[in-house]
Short mmCIF file of C-alpha atoms and ligand atoms in Angstrom, two decimals:
data_model
loop_
_atom_site.label_atom_id
_atom_site.label_comp_id
_atom_site.label_asym_id
_atom_site.label_seq_id
_atom_site.Cartn_x
_atom_site.Cartn_y
_atom_site.Cartn_z
CA MET A 245 136.35 124.84 -163.43
CA GLN A 246 139.06 126.59 -159.99
CA VAL A 247 140.07 123.84 -157.90
CA THR A 248 141.68 124.15 -154.17
CA SER A 249 143.86 121.84 -152.50
CA GLN A 250 146.45 122.19 -149.24
CA ALA A 251 148.85 119.94 -148.71
CA GLN A 252 151.40 120.75 -145.53
CA PRO A 253 154.74 120.37 -145.45
CA ASN A 254 157.11 117.36 -144.03
CA ILE A 255 160.09 116.58 -142.28
CA ALA A 256 162.19 113.33 -143.14
CA LEU A 257 163.63 111.98 -140.07
CA VAL A 258 165.51 109.65 -143.49
CA LYS A 259 166.21 111.16 -145.68
CA TYR A 260 165.82 110.94 -149.38
CA TRP A 261 169.80 112.54 -151.31
CA GLY A 262 170.23 111.94 -154.62
CA LYS A 263 168.64 110.55 -157.69
CA ARG A 264 168.87 106.92 -159.13
CA ASP A 265 167.19 108.92 -162.86
CA ALA A 266 167.63 112.58 -163.05
CA ASP A 267 165.67 112.59 -165.98
CA ARG A 268 162.37 110.51 -164.34
CA ASN A 269 163.26 112.76 -160.76
CA LEU A 270 163.72 108.81 -159.52
CA PRO A 271 165.53 108.59 -156.23
CA ALA A 272 168.35 106.53 -155.52
CA THR A 273 167.09 105.53 -152.23
CA GLY A 274 163.78 105.62 -149.93
CA SER A 275 162.72 107.65 -147.52
CA LEU A 276 160.52 107.74 -143.97
CA SER A 277 158.69 111.22 -143.08
CA VAL A 278 156.30 113.10 -140.81
CA THR A 279 153.57 115.01 -142.39
CA LEU A 280 152.72 117.92 -139.52
CA ASP A 281 149.68 119.87 -139.83
CA THR A 282 149.78 124.07 -139.01
CA LEU A 283 152.58 125.11 -141.93
CA TRP A 284 150.95 124.36 -145.17
CA THR A 285 150.54 125.07 -149.33
CA ARG A 286 147.84 126.06 -150.55
CA MET A 287 146.99 125.48 -154.70
CA THR A 288 144.45 126.59 -156.29
CA VAL A 289 144.59 125.81 -160.75
CA GLU A 290 142.87 126.98 -163.26
CA PHE A 291 142.37 126.01 -166.54
CA ASP A 292 141.09 129.13 -168.64
CA GLY A 293 142.01 129.16 -171.24
CA GLY A 294 144.65 132.21 -170.98
CA ASP A 295 147.63 132.53 -172.89
CA GLY A 296 149.95 130.86 -170.97
CA ASP A 297 150.27 130.17 -167.90
CA ARG A 298 150.30 132.33 -164.95
CA LEU A 299 150.84 132.61 -161.57
CA TYR A 300 150.82 134.00 -158.34
CA VAL A 301 152.72 133.21 -154.77
CA ASN A 302 150.73 135.21 -152.01
CA GLY A 303 149.46 137.73 -153.72
CA GLN A 304 152.79 138.04 -156.49
CA SER A 305 153.62 136.65 -159.91
CA ALA A 306 156.38 135.17 -159.87
CA PRO A 307 157.74 134.36 -163.01
CA SER A 308 160.70 132.64 -161.87
CA LEU A 309 159.17 129.34 -160.85
CA LEU A 310 156.55 129.09 -163.29
CA SER A 311 158.50 126.49 -165.85
CA ARG A 312 158.46 123.88 -162.90
CA VAL A 313 154.84 124.47 -162.39
CA SER A 314 154.15 124.13 -165.88
CA ARG A 315 156.29 121.71 -166.85
CA CYS A 316 154.86 119.32 -163.54
CA LEU A 317 150.96 120.80 -164.61
CA ASP A 318 152.07 119.26 -168.24
CA THR A 319 152.59 116.05 -166.78
CA VAL A 320 148.97 115.92 -165.31
CA ALA A 321 146.78 117.52 -167.13
CA GLY A 322 148.89 116.82 -171.10
CA ARG A 323 151.36 118.44 -173.27
CA GLY A 324 147.81 120.00 -175.16
CA ARG A 325 146.73 121.61 -172.19
CA SER A 326 145.35 124.75 -172.06
CA GLY A 327 146.43 127.74 -170.42
CA ALA A 328 146.16 127.72 -166.46
CA CYS A 329 146.06 130.56 -163.34
CA ILE A 330 147.39 128.55 -160.57
CA GLU A 331 147.86 130.54 -157.40
CA SER A 332 149.24 129.50 -154.97
CA GLU A 333 149.38 130.46 -150.84
CA CYS A 334 152.06 129.41 -148.08
CA ASN A 335 151.93 130.69 -144.55
CA PHE A 336 155.90 130.05 -143.90
CA PRO A 337 158.86 130.62 -145.75
CA ILE A 338 159.33 129.15 -149.55
CA ALA A 339 163.01 127.57 -150.44
CA ALA A 340 164.09 128.14 -147.49
CA GLY A 341 164.76 124.49 -145.93
CA LEU A 342 161.13 124.25 -145.05
CA ALA A 343 159.81 122.33 -147.65
CA SER A 344 158.04 124.15 -149.23
CA SER A 345 157.90 122.50 -152.61
CA ALA A 346 157.03 119.62 -150.82
CA SER A 347 153.96 120.87 -150.02
CA SER A 348 153.92 123.79 -153.02
CA PHE A 349 153.74 119.93 -156.03
CA ALA A 350 151.81 117.64 -153.76
CA ALA A 351 148.73 120.54 -153.76
CA LEU A 352 149.41 121.14 -157.33
CA VAL A 353 148.98 118.05 -159.04
CA GLN A 354 145.65 117.68 -156.86
CA ALA A 355 144.25 120.56 -158.21
CA GLY A 356 145.65 119.96 -161.17
CA SER A 357 144.03 116.82 -161.86
CA ARG A 358 140.61 117.49 -161.11
CA ALA A 359 140.91 120.81 -162.50
CA SER A 360 141.98 119.03 -165.67
CA GLY A 361 138.65 116.49 -165.21
CA GLN A 362 141.08 113.17 -163.48
CA SER A 363 139.89 111.93 -159.70
CA LEU A 364 143.20 110.01 -159.56
CA ASP A 365 144.21 108.55 -156.46
CA PRO A 366 146.94 108.83 -154.09
CA LEU A 367 149.19 106.80 -154.85
CA ALA A 368 149.10 107.59 -158.41
CA LEU A 369 149.02 111.52 -158.08
CA ALA A 370 151.91 110.92 -155.60
CA ARG A 371 154.16 108.90 -158.28
CA LEU A 372 152.73 112.75 -160.41
CA ALA A 373 154.24 114.86 -157.69
CA GLY A 374 157.88 112.76 -156.53
CA GLN A 375 158.35 113.61 -160.92
CA ALA A 376 157.89 117.26 -159.79
CA SER A 377 160.08 117.09 -156.70
CA GLY A 378 161.04 113.89 -155.18
CA SER A 379 159.82 114.69 -151.38
CA ALA A 380 156.66 116.28 -152.55
CA ALA A 381 154.99 112.27 -153.04
CA ARG A 382 155.89 112.20 -149.41
CA SER A 383 153.23 114.99 -148.89
CA LEU A 384 150.04 113.20 -150.13
CA TYR A 385 149.95 111.54 -147.26
CA GLY A 386 149.66 111.90 -143.28
CA GLY A 387 151.60 111.03 -140.09
CA PHE A 388 154.15 108.84 -140.85
CA VAL A 389 155.57 108.16 -144.51
CA GLU A 390 157.13 105.65 -146.48
CA LEU A 391 158.46 106.00 -150.20
CA ARG A 392 159.75 102.97 -151.36
CA ALA A 393 162.18 103.40 -154.40
CA GLY A 394 161.61 100.93 -157.32
CA ASP A 395 163.29 100.40 -160.27
CA ASP A 396 160.60 101.94 -162.55
CA GLU A 397 158.18 103.79 -160.46
CA ILE A 398 157.99 104.79 -156.60
CA ASP A 399 155.59 103.54 -153.74
CA VAL A 400 154.66 105.56 -151.15
CA ALA A 401 152.43 104.59 -148.12
CA SER A 402 151.44 106.12 -144.65
CA ILE A 403 152.85 103.27 -141.91
CA ALA A 404 151.08 105.10 -139.24
CA ALA A 405 148.67 107.59 -139.51
CA PRO A 406 148.71 110.97 -136.46
CA ASP A 407 146.66 110.08 -134.34
CA GLU A 408 148.29 106.62 -133.93
CA TRP A 409 151.44 108.42 -132.73
CA PRO A 410 151.17 111.79 -132.40
CA LEU A 411 154.79 113.74 -132.35
CA SER A 412 155.48 117.43 -132.09
CA VAL A 413 157.98 119.44 -134.21
CA THR A 414 159.45 122.29 -133.27
CA VAL A 415 160.85 124.63 -136.38
CA ALA A 416 163.41 126.71 -135.34
CA VAL A 417 163.74 129.18 -138.44
CA THR A 418 167.18 131.12 -137.75
CA GLU A 419 167.30 132.14 -141.91
CA ARG A 420 164.56 133.88 -144.25
CA ALA A 421 166.06 133.49 -147.32
CA ALA A 422 165.91 131.53 -149.41
CA LYS A 423 168.70 129.14 -149.70
CA PRO A 424 171.66 129.50 -151.78
CA VAL A 425 171.53 126.26 -153.56
CA SER A 426 169.11 123.68 -154.28
CA SER A 427 168.55 120.62 -153.24
CA GLY A 428 168.40 119.01 -156.62
CA ALA A 429 171.37 121.34 -157.50
CA ALA A 430 173.43 119.93 -154.45
CA MET A 431 171.81 115.95 -154.89
CA SER A 432 174.18 115.96 -158.54
CA VAL A 433 177.03 117.45 -156.61
CA SER A 434 176.81 115.09 -154.19
CA ARG A 435 177.29 111.82 -156.16
CA GLU A 436 179.76 113.03 -157.84
CA CYS A 437 181.79 111.80 -154.88
CA VAL A 438 181.53 108.24 -155.28
CA THR A 439 182.58 106.42 -152.87
CA VAL A 440 181.30 108.73 -149.71
CA PHE A 441 178.15 108.75 -151.60
CA SER A 442 177.28 105.19 -152.59
CA THR A 443 177.90 103.55 -148.70
CA TRP A 444 175.67 106.57 -148.47
CA VAL A 445 172.98 104.70 -150.66
CA GLU A 446 174.11 101.28 -149.48
CA ARG A 447 173.34 102.00 -145.36
CA GLN A 448 169.81 103.36 -146.51
CA PRO A 449 167.50 100.30 -146.15
CA ALA A 450 169.11 99.31 -143.10
CA ASP A 451 168.64 102.87 -141.34
CA LEU A 452 164.45 102.53 -143.43
CA ASP A 453 164.60 99.35 -141.46
CA LYS A 454 165.36 100.34 -138.41
CA ALA A 455 163.42 104.28 -138.87
CA ARG A 456 160.58 101.83 -139.86
CA GLU A 457 160.41 99.41 -137.28
CA ALA A 458 161.35 102.19 -134.17
CA VAL A 459 157.52 103.96 -135.68
CA ARG A 460 155.92 100.02 -135.74
CA THR A 461 156.86 100.08 -131.29
CA ARG A 462 156.56 103.56 -130.85
CA ASP A 463 160.26 103.44 -129.43
CA PHE A 464 161.06 106.81 -129.34
CA ALA A 465 164.10 106.58 -128.61
CA ALA A 466 165.53 104.32 -131.16
CA LEU A 467 163.90 106.88 -133.64
CA ALA A 468 165.75 109.61 -131.97
CA ALA A 469 169.09 107.76 -132.40
CA ILE A 470 168.60 106.43 -136.00
CA ALA A 471 167.14 109.36 -137.28
CA GLU A 472 169.76 111.85 -136.07
CA HIS A 473 172.35 109.69 -137.22
CA ASN A 474 170.79 109.70 -140.80
CA CYS A 475 171.31 113.50 -140.25
CA LEU A 476 173.86 113.99 -139.72
CA LYS A 477 174.67 111.25 -142.78
CA MET A 478 173.25 113.00 -144.88
CA HIS A 479 175.19 116.46 -144.62
CA SER A 480 178.53 114.57 -144.38
CA VAL A 481 177.68 113.44 -147.66
CA MET A 482 176.97 117.14 -148.82
CA TRP A 483 180.43 118.33 -146.86
CA ALA A 484 182.17 116.16 -148.17
CA SER A 485 181.84 116.97 -151.55
CA ARG A 486 183.18 119.32 -154.24
CA PRO A 487 182.75 121.78 -153.91
CA PRO A 488 181.59 120.97 -149.99
CA ILE A 489 177.80 121.96 -149.89
CA VAL A 490 177.32 123.69 -146.69
CA TYR A 491 173.53 124.78 -145.70
CA TRP A 492 174.28 125.25 -141.76
CA ASN A 493 174.82 128.92 -139.68
CA SER A 494 176.11 128.96 -136.99
CA ALA A 495 172.62 129.56 -134.93
CA THR A 496 171.84 125.91 -136.31
CA VAL A 497 175.21 125.17 -134.37
CA ALA A 498 174.03 126.16 -131.77
CA CYS A 499 169.92 124.56 -132.16
CA LEU A 500 171.86 120.92 -132.29
CA GLU A 501 173.73 122.28 -128.89
CA THR A 502 170.36 123.50 -126.58
CA VAL A 503 168.32 119.97 -128.26
CA ARG A 504 171.71 118.30 -127.07
CA ALA A 505 170.94 120.37 -123.22
CA LEU A 506 167.65 119.28 -123.55
CA GLN A 507 168.26 115.53 -123.88
CA ARG A 508 170.91 115.63 -121.01
CA ASP A 509 168.06 117.10 -119.28
CA GLY A 510 166.16 114.03 -119.84
CA ILE A 511 163.42 115.27 -121.93
CA PRO A 512 162.57 112.98 -125.50
CA VAL A 513 163.70 115.46 -128.70
CA PHE A 514 165.87 115.02 -131.60
CA PHE A 515 166.66 117.25 -133.98
CA THR A 516 166.87 117.22 -137.69
CA ILE A 517 167.95 119.46 -140.40
CA ASP A 518 167.25 119.21 -144.44
CA ALA A 519 169.38 121.28 -147.04
CA GLY A 520 168.96 124.71 -145.41
CA PRO A 521 169.61 125.75 -142.32
CA GLN A 522 166.79 125.67 -139.93
CA VAL A 523 166.50 122.97 -137.12
CA LYS A 524 163.75 120.86 -136.43
CA ALA A 525 163.18 118.96 -132.90
CA VAL A 526 160.42 115.92 -132.51
CA SER A 527 159.10 115.71 -129.44
CA LEU A 528 156.25 114.02 -127.34
CA PRO A 529 153.91 116.37 -127.07
CA GLU A 530 154.36 117.26 -123.56
CA SER A 531 157.71 118.50 -124.15
CA ALA A 532 156.76 120.82 -127.28
CA ASP A 533 156.70 123.54 -125.45
CA ALA A 534 159.12 123.04 -123.44
CA VAL A 535 161.51 122.48 -126.06
CA ALA A 536 160.59 125.82 -128.60
CA ASP A 537 160.60 127.60 -125.18
CA ALA A 538 165.10 126.74 -125.03
CA LEU A 539 164.42 126.80 -129.29
CA ARG A 540 163.12 130.34 -128.96
CA GLY A 541 166.41 131.84 -126.52
CA THR A 542 168.85 130.04 -128.33
CA ALA A 543 171.17 132.61 -130.32
CA GLY A 544 170.19 133.31 -133.67
CA VAL A 545 166.92 132.17 -133.80
CA ILE A 546 164.89 134.38 -135.43
CA ASP A 547 161.45 132.18 -134.86
CA VAL A 548 160.29 129.38 -133.68
CA LEU A 549 157.20 127.33 -135.92
CA GLN A 550 155.32 124.24 -133.81
CA SER A 551 153.42 121.43 -135.23
CA SER A 552 151.31 118.35 -134.57
CA LEU A 553 151.55 115.23 -137.32
CA GLY A 554 148.39 116.62 -139.73
CA THR A 555 146.68 114.61 -142.25
CA GLY A 556 148.16 114.53 -146.69
CA ALA A 557 146.89 116.29 -148.80
CA ARG A 558 143.08 117.33 -149.43
CA LEU A 559 140.75 119.25 -151.43
CA VAL A 560 139.55 122.76 -150.34
CA ASP A 561 135.72 123.81 -150.61
CA PRO A 562 135.48 126.90 -152.67
CA ASP A 563 134.71 129.87 -149.49
C1 DP6 B 864 167.28 117.14 -147.77
O1 DP6 B 864 162.53 117.01 -152.98
O2 DP6 B 864 163.32 118.99 -152.77
O3 DP6 B 864 164.56 117.84 -147.95
O4 DP6 B 864 163.80 116.13 -155.81
O5 DP6 B 864 165.56 118.01 -156.57
O6 DP6 B 864 163.53 118.54 -156.18
P1 DP6 B 864 164.04 117.60 -156.11
O7 DP6 B 864 165.14 117.41 -153.86
P2 DP6 B 864 164.07 117.86 -153.28
O8 DP6 B 864 164.80 117.10 -151.75
C2 DP6 B 864 164.72 116.84 -150.12
C3 DP6 B 864 165.78 117.22 -149.85
C4 DP6 B 864 165.28 116.32 -148.18
C5 DP6 B 864 165.67 115.58 -147.36
C6 DP6 B 864 164.36 115.07 -147.95
O9 DP6 B 864 163.26 116.03 -147.88
O10 DP6 B 864 163.94 113.42 -148.23
#
């Protein structure tokens, strides 16, 4: 049986940075994100009994990404499973700090589990996706999503649906090439900078409380303040690491200045940046076009993508 699932990337407003248990890919802290809707990854999986797994990304064979995908399918369908043909289609740049691993693994576990005859609930799928990529667990859910890091396993739930607080996310693409250091590798370097890292972990529950309360009360200014603070704190952890991890380029900084100028003009908008040089600006929908125009006019910005908030991963009917 050939099964296709579509998932959207998510953008963390309170970040996951660091692992409690690297072997099981358990995050050191909780996180809170928004799921997008116009950017997507579609994964088609068929256990066709072929000789080993074959992976195609946007129509091209992708052997370098295969081992991680195969390992994920092993956790979903068991190591004794037959070979699979996996086709991935993605409508945005991959491995460049736009959360392509989140949408890819969320779609992969959903398509893979159904193709192997299982019918798992979103939390079971989120736990499987999280083993492959921590942030992928959140893309099983839509709207505002909170991931709680338990001692043994994660819990994930949507805390507000997309239409309960419709926000817009505008992505300024400042680089198309894949990032030089994967987030997983960068996290393990950050962990060695013990004092800075332990402070980061210790303060994360308080940041999550503030963000959750801002979502509950639909308080944009409060969400903006905690999201920008948490983002800059995560990058401070990276910058303080040895060797330092700096994902930003000059256009990243120029975009932050653009967002500050918009804020001075009274536009409700805030920025966040993940493990890459792209800047994501979150705003109220009525300001999204003004935000996009300003980012488009910022030096070094290659492209601007606009999205509202979307649903979690879903199975797609064959054409
Ligand atoms: C900066 O989920 O890519 O985007 O679990 O090692 O695959 P792995 O890491 P990944 O890390 C995401 C880091 C982040 C913050 C976030 O999405 O919460």
